[in-house]
XYZ file of C-alpha atoms in Angstrom:
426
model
C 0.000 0.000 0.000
C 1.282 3.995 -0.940
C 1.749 6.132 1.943
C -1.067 8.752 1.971
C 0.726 10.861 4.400
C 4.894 11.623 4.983
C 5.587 13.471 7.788
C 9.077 14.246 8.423
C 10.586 15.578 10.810
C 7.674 17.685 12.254
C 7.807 20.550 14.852
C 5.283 23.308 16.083
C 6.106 25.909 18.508
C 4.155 28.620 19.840
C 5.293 31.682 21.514
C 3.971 32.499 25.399
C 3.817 35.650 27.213
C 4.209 36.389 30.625
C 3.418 40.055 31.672
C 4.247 41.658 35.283
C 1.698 43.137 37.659
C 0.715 45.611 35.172
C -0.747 44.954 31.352
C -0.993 48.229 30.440
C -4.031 48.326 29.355
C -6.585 50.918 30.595
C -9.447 48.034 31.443
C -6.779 46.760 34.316
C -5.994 50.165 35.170
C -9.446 51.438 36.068
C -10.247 47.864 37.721
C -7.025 48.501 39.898
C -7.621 52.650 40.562
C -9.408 52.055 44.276
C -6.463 50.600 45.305
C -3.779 52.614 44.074
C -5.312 55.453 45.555
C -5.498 53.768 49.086
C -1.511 53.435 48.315
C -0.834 56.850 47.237
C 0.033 58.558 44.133
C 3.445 57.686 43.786
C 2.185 54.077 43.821
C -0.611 55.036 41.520
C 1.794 56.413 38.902
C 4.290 53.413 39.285
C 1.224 50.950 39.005
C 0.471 52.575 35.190
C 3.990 51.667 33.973
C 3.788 49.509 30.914
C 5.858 46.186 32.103
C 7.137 44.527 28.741
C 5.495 40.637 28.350
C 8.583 38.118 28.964
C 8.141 35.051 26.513
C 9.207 31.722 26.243
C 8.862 28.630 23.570
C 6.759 26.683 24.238
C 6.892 22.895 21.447
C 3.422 21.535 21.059
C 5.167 19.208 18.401
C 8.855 17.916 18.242
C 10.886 15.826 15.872
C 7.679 14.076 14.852
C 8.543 11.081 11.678
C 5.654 9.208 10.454
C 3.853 7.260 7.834
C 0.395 6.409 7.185
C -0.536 4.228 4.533
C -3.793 3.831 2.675
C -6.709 2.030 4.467
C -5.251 2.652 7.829
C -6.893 3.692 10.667
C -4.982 5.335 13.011
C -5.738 5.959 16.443
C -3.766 8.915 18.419
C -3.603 8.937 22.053
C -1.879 11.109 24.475
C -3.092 12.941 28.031
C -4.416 16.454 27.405
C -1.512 18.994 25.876
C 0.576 15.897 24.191
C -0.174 17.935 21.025
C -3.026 15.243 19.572
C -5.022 18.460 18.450
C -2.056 20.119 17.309
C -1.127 17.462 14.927
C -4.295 16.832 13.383
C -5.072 20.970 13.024
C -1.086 20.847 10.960
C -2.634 18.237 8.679
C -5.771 20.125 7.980
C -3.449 23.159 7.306
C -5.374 24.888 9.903
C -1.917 25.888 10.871
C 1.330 26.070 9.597
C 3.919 23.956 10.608
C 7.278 25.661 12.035
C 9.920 22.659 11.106
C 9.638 19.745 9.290
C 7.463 18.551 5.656
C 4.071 17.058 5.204
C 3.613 14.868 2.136
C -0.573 14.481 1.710
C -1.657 12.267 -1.160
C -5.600 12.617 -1.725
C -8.352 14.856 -0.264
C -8.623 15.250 3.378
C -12.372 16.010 5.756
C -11.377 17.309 8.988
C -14.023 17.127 12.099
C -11.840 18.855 14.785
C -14.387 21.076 17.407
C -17.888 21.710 17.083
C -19.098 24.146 14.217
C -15.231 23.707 12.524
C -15.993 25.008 8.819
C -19.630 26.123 9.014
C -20.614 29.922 8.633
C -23.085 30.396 11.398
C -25.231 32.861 9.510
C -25.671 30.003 6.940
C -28.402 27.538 6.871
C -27.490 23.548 7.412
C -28.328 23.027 3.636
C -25.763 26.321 2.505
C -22.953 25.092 4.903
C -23.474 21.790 2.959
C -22.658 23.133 -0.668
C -19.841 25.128 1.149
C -18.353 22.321 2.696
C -18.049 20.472 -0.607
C -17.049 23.036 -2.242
C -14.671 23.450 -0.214
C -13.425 19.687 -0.764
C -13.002 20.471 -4.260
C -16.478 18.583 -5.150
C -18.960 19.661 -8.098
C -22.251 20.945 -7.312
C -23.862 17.879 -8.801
C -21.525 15.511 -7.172
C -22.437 17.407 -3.594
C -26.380 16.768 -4.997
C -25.643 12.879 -5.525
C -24.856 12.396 -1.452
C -27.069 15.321 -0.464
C -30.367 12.724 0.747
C -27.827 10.496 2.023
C -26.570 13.289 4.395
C -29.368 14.492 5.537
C -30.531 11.570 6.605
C -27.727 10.461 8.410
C -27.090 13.655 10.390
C -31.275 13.283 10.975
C -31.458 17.250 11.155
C -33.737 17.153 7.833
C -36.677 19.459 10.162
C -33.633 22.310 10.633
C -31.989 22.136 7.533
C -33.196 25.417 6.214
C -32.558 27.436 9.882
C -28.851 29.017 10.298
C -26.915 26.991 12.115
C -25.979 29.096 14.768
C -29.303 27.804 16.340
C -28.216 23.896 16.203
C -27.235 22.706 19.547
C -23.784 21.485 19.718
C -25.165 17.596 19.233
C -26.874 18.996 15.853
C -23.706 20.432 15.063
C -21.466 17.704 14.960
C -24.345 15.208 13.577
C -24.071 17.059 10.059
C -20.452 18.450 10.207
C -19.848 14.373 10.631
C -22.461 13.755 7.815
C -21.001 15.985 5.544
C -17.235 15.005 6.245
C -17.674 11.641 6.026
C -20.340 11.398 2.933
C -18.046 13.676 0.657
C -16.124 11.133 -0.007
C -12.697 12.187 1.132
C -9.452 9.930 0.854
C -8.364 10.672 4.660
C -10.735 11.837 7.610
C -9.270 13.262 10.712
C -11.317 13.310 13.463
C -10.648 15.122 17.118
C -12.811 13.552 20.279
C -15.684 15.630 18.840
C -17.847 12.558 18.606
C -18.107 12.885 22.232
C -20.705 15.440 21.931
C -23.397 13.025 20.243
C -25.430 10.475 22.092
C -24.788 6.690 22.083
C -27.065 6.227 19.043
C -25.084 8.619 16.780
C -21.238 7.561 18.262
C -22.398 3.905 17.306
C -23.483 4.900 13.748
C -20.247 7.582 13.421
C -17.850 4.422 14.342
C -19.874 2.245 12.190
C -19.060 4.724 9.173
C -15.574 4.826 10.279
C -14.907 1.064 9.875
C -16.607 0.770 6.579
C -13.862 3.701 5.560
C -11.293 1.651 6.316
C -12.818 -1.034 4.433
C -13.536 0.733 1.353
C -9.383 1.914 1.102
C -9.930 5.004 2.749
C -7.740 6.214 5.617
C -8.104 7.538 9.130
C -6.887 9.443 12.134
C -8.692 9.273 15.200
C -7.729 11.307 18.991
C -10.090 9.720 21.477
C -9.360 9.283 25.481
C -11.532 5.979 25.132
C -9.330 3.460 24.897
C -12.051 1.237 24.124
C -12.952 2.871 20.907
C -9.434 2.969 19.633
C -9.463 -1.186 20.210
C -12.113 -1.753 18.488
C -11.686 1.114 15.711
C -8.378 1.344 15.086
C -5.826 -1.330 13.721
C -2.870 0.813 14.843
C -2.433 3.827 16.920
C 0.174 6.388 18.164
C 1.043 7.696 21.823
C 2.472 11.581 22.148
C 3.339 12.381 25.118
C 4.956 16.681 25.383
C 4.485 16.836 21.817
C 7.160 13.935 20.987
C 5.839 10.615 19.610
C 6.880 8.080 21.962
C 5.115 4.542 20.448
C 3.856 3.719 17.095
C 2.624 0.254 16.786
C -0.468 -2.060 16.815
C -3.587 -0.105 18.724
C -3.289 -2.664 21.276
C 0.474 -2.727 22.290
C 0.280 1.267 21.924
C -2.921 1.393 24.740
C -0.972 -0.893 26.864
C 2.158 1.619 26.535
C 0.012 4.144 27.252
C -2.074 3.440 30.732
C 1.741 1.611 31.636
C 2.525 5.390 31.174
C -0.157 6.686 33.086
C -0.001 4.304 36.318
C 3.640 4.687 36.928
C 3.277 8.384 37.426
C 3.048 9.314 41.076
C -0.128 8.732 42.886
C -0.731 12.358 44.674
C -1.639 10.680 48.878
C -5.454 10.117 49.062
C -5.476 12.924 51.712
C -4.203 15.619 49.369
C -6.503 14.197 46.719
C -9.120 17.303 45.330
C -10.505 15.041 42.425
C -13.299 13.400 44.806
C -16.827 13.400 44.347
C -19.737 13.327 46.758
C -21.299 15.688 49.943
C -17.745 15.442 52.328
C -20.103 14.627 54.801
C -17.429 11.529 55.161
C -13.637 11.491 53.788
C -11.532 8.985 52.860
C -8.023 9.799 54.576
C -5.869 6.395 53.552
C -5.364 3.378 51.901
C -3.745 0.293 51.932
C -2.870 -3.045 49.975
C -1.760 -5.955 51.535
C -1.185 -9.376 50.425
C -1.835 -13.117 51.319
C 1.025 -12.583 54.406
C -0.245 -9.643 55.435
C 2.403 -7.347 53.865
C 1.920 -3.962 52.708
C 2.443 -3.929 48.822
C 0.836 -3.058 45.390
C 2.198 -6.230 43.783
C 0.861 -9.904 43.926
C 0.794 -12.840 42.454
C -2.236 -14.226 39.715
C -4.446 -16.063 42.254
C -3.026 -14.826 45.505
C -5.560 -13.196 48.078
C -4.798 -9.767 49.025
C -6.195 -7.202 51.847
C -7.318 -3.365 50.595
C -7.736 -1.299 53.970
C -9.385 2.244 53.647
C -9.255 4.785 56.340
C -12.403 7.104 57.254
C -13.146 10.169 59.061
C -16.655 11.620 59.588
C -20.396 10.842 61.413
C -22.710 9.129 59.184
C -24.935 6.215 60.046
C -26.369 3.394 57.519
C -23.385 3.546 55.458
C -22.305 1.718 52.252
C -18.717 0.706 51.367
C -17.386 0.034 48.359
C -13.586 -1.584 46.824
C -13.894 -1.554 43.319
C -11.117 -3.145 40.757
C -11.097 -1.428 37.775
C -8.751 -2.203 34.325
C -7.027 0.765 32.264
C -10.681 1.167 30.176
C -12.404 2.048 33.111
C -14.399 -1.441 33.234
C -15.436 -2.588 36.696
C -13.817 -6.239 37.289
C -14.348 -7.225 40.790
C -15.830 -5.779 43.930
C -16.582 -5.310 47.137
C -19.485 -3.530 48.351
C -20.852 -4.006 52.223
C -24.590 -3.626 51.379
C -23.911 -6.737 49.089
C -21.592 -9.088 50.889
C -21.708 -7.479 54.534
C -24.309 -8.804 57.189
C -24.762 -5.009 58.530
C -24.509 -1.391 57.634
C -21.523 0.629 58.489
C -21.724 3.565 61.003
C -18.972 5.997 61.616
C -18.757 8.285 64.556
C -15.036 9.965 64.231
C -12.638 7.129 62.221
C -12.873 3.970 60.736
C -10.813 1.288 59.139
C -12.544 -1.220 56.478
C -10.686 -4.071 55.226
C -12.134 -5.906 52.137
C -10.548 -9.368 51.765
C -10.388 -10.813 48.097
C -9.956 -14.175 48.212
C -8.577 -16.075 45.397
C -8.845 -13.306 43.007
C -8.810 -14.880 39.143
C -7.200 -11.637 37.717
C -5.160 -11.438 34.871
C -1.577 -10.367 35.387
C -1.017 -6.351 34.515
C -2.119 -3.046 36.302
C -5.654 -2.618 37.955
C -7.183 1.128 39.462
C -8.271 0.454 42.665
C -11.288 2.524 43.262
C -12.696 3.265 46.775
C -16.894 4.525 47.330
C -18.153 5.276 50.126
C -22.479 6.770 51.152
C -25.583 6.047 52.171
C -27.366 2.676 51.616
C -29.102 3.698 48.409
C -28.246 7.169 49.014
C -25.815 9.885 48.611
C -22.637 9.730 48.001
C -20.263 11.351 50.395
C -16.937 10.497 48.475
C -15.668 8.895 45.739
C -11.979 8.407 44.266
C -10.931 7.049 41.182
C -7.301 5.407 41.345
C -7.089 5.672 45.033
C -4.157 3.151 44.311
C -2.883 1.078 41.970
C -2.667 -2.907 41.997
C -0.153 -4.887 40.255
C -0.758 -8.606 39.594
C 2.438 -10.869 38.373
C 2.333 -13.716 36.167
C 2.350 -17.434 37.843
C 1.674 -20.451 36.150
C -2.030 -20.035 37.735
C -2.679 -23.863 35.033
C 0.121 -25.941 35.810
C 1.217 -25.841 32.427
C 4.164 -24.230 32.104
C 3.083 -21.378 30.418
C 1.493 -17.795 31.245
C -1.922 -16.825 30.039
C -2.081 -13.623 27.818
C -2.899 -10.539 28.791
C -3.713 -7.815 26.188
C -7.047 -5.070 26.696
C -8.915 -6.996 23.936
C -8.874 -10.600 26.428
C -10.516 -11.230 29.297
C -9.220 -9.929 32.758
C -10.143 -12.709 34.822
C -9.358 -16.850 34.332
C -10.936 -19.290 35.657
C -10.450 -23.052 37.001
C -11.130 -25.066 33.962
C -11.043 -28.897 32.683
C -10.523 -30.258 28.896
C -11.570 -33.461 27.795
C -10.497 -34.385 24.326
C -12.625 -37.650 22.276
C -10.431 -38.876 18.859
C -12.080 -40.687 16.223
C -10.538 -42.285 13.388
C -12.208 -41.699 9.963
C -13.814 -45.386 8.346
């Protein structure tokens, strides 16, 4: 297959300013004026002085060498400011690169942010035409897919009101329509699909695939890790604007959240990502494993301890230890109101231990998530990756060998016989 895109070499940097105390503008001036006074004039006077901006470089993109071929999909993946937008904006020659060339073979549909490409004051059937147009297409070639957009983006009842009145799910339903039924060689598409409801994501990711099958290539930046397993056949991971793995989607996601999970954890007490009334805190937590030692590693199969710490006054409580994998998917559990014979109460501190015994986990890295409110209730807190559990390989079978462990298989294993009949053909 031809490469339909060469990048080589591939920087973007951006300029920042810093300005003092003072902008010099009049707006911050006047805001300010009360309090100079209360200084004094000399302090009023020195408070006007224009301070000049200090700047710095700042490299959204760095030293970036790829190639996509035709028919690919290609799934991009990075946390927020890795330069994912950045990249996909220098491909849609929204902007211009500083270093490096791009090499683009065939017509590219770009679906970056809500409303990219539409003229507000235009109706959804104007911005249509436009868009083609703008894709180089006919006016009867935009005719030929015109039903089939419309009825895809389902916005036929608003098709002849300006589109600055569409809602931002109306928006991207027909700026997907129209990217995607245009018939363009390469799509690149930002994590604007988030917008739509589960009906329209299903039938945007539906379209996607049949691209791919019809020869037509892809670039997709998502945070569902999910989507780019079951979208994409290969995907890349930026990290500070520098592309750190390019290989099969699934090695790449299991580069990635390996990434992620051996940053620091920031102590659950100086956590300020929780969720739920305060009412009751969680101030610690623990793993410990079959001998009672405090660890985040253990072996496939071996039991292990989580203990969570609590501080507040609450009565009918519920508890809950929740194992999560790097796609956010619930494993394993445990939640008082199901497996305890009582409901907890807390009066000043508590301590909950949750026993798993013989876990069937896969080996690789697990969130451990801790819940704690009332017995069909409210929730008083809630924290995602409290810790982080690490299960090791063991030869769980007997066999001699280690079962696999990729996103796309199963996360637990389970005790299992084989009987095998042979037969001899007559």
């Amino acid at each position: 297959m031809d490469n339909v895109i060469d990048i080589n070499n591939l920087g973007k940097k951006y300029t920042i300013s810093h300005r003092g105390r003072s902008s010099g503008f009049m707006r911050d001036t006047v805001s300010a004026l009360p309090r100079m006074i209360l200084k004094g004039v000399k302090n009023f006077f020195s408070g006007m002085a224009v301070q000049h901006p200090q700047t710095e470089d700042l490299w959204a993109l760095r030293e970036i060498f790829l190639e996509v071929k035709q028919g690919q999909r290609v799934g991009i993946i990075g946390r927020n400011g890795s330069g994912k937008t950045t990249l996909l904006k220098v491909l849609s020659r929204i902007t211009e690169p500083t270093t490096g060339i791009i090499r683009i073979k065939g017509r590219v549909a770009s679906l970056l942010e809500v409303g990219t490409g539409f003229h507000p004051e235009l109706t959804g059937r104007e911005n249509i035409y436009l868009n083609g147009a703008i894709l180089g297409m006919t006016k009867n070639e935009i005719k030929k897919k015109f039903d089939e957009i419309v009825d895809f983006a389902d916005v036929e009842m608003f098709l002849d009101t300006p589109v600055k009145h569409y809602s931002s799910g109306m928006y991207v339903r027909l700026a997907f329509a129209v990217a995607a039924h245009l018939e363009p060689e390469i799509l690149l598409v930002d994590e604007v699909l988030a917008v739509g409801d589960i009906k329209f994501q299903r039938k945007c990711l539906g379209k996607v695939r049949q691209f791919g099958r019809e020869g037509r290539t892809v670039m997709f930046v998502s945070h569902d890790m999910g989507t780019i397993l079951s979208l994409c056949d290969r995907a890349i991971v930026l990290d500070a604007g520098m592309l750190m793995k390019d290989d099969r989607a699934d090695s790449s996601v299991n580069y990635y959240m390996d990434m992620q999970s051996n940053k620091e954890i920031t102590p659950v007490k100086d956590r300020k990502d929780r969720r739920g009334t305060g009412l009751v805190r969680i101030t610690g937590i623990e793993i410990r494993d079959s001998k009672g030692s405090a660890t985040n590693s253990v072996e496939m199969g071996e039991d292990f301890t989580v203990s969570v710490n609590f501080e507040g006054q609450a009565k009918h409580l519920s508890i809950a230890v929740i194992i999560g994998n790097s796609l956010k998917s619930e494993i394993i559990r445990g939640v008082t109101f199901e497996s305890a014979n009582e409901d907890v109460d807390i009066e000043d501190r508590l301590t909950a231990e949750c026993r798993f015994n013989t876990p069937r986990l896969i080996q690789g890295l697990y969130d451990v998530n801790v819940w704690v409110g009332q017995v069909n209730g409210d929730v008083h807190d809630y924290l995602e990756r409290a810790d982080i559990l690490e299960v090791r390989p063991s030869d769980v079978f007997g066999t001699g060998r280690l079962p696999e462990a990729t996103p796309l298989h199963p996360h637990v294993f389970s005790p299992v016989e084989w009987k095998f009949k042979k037969e001899h053909a007559i």
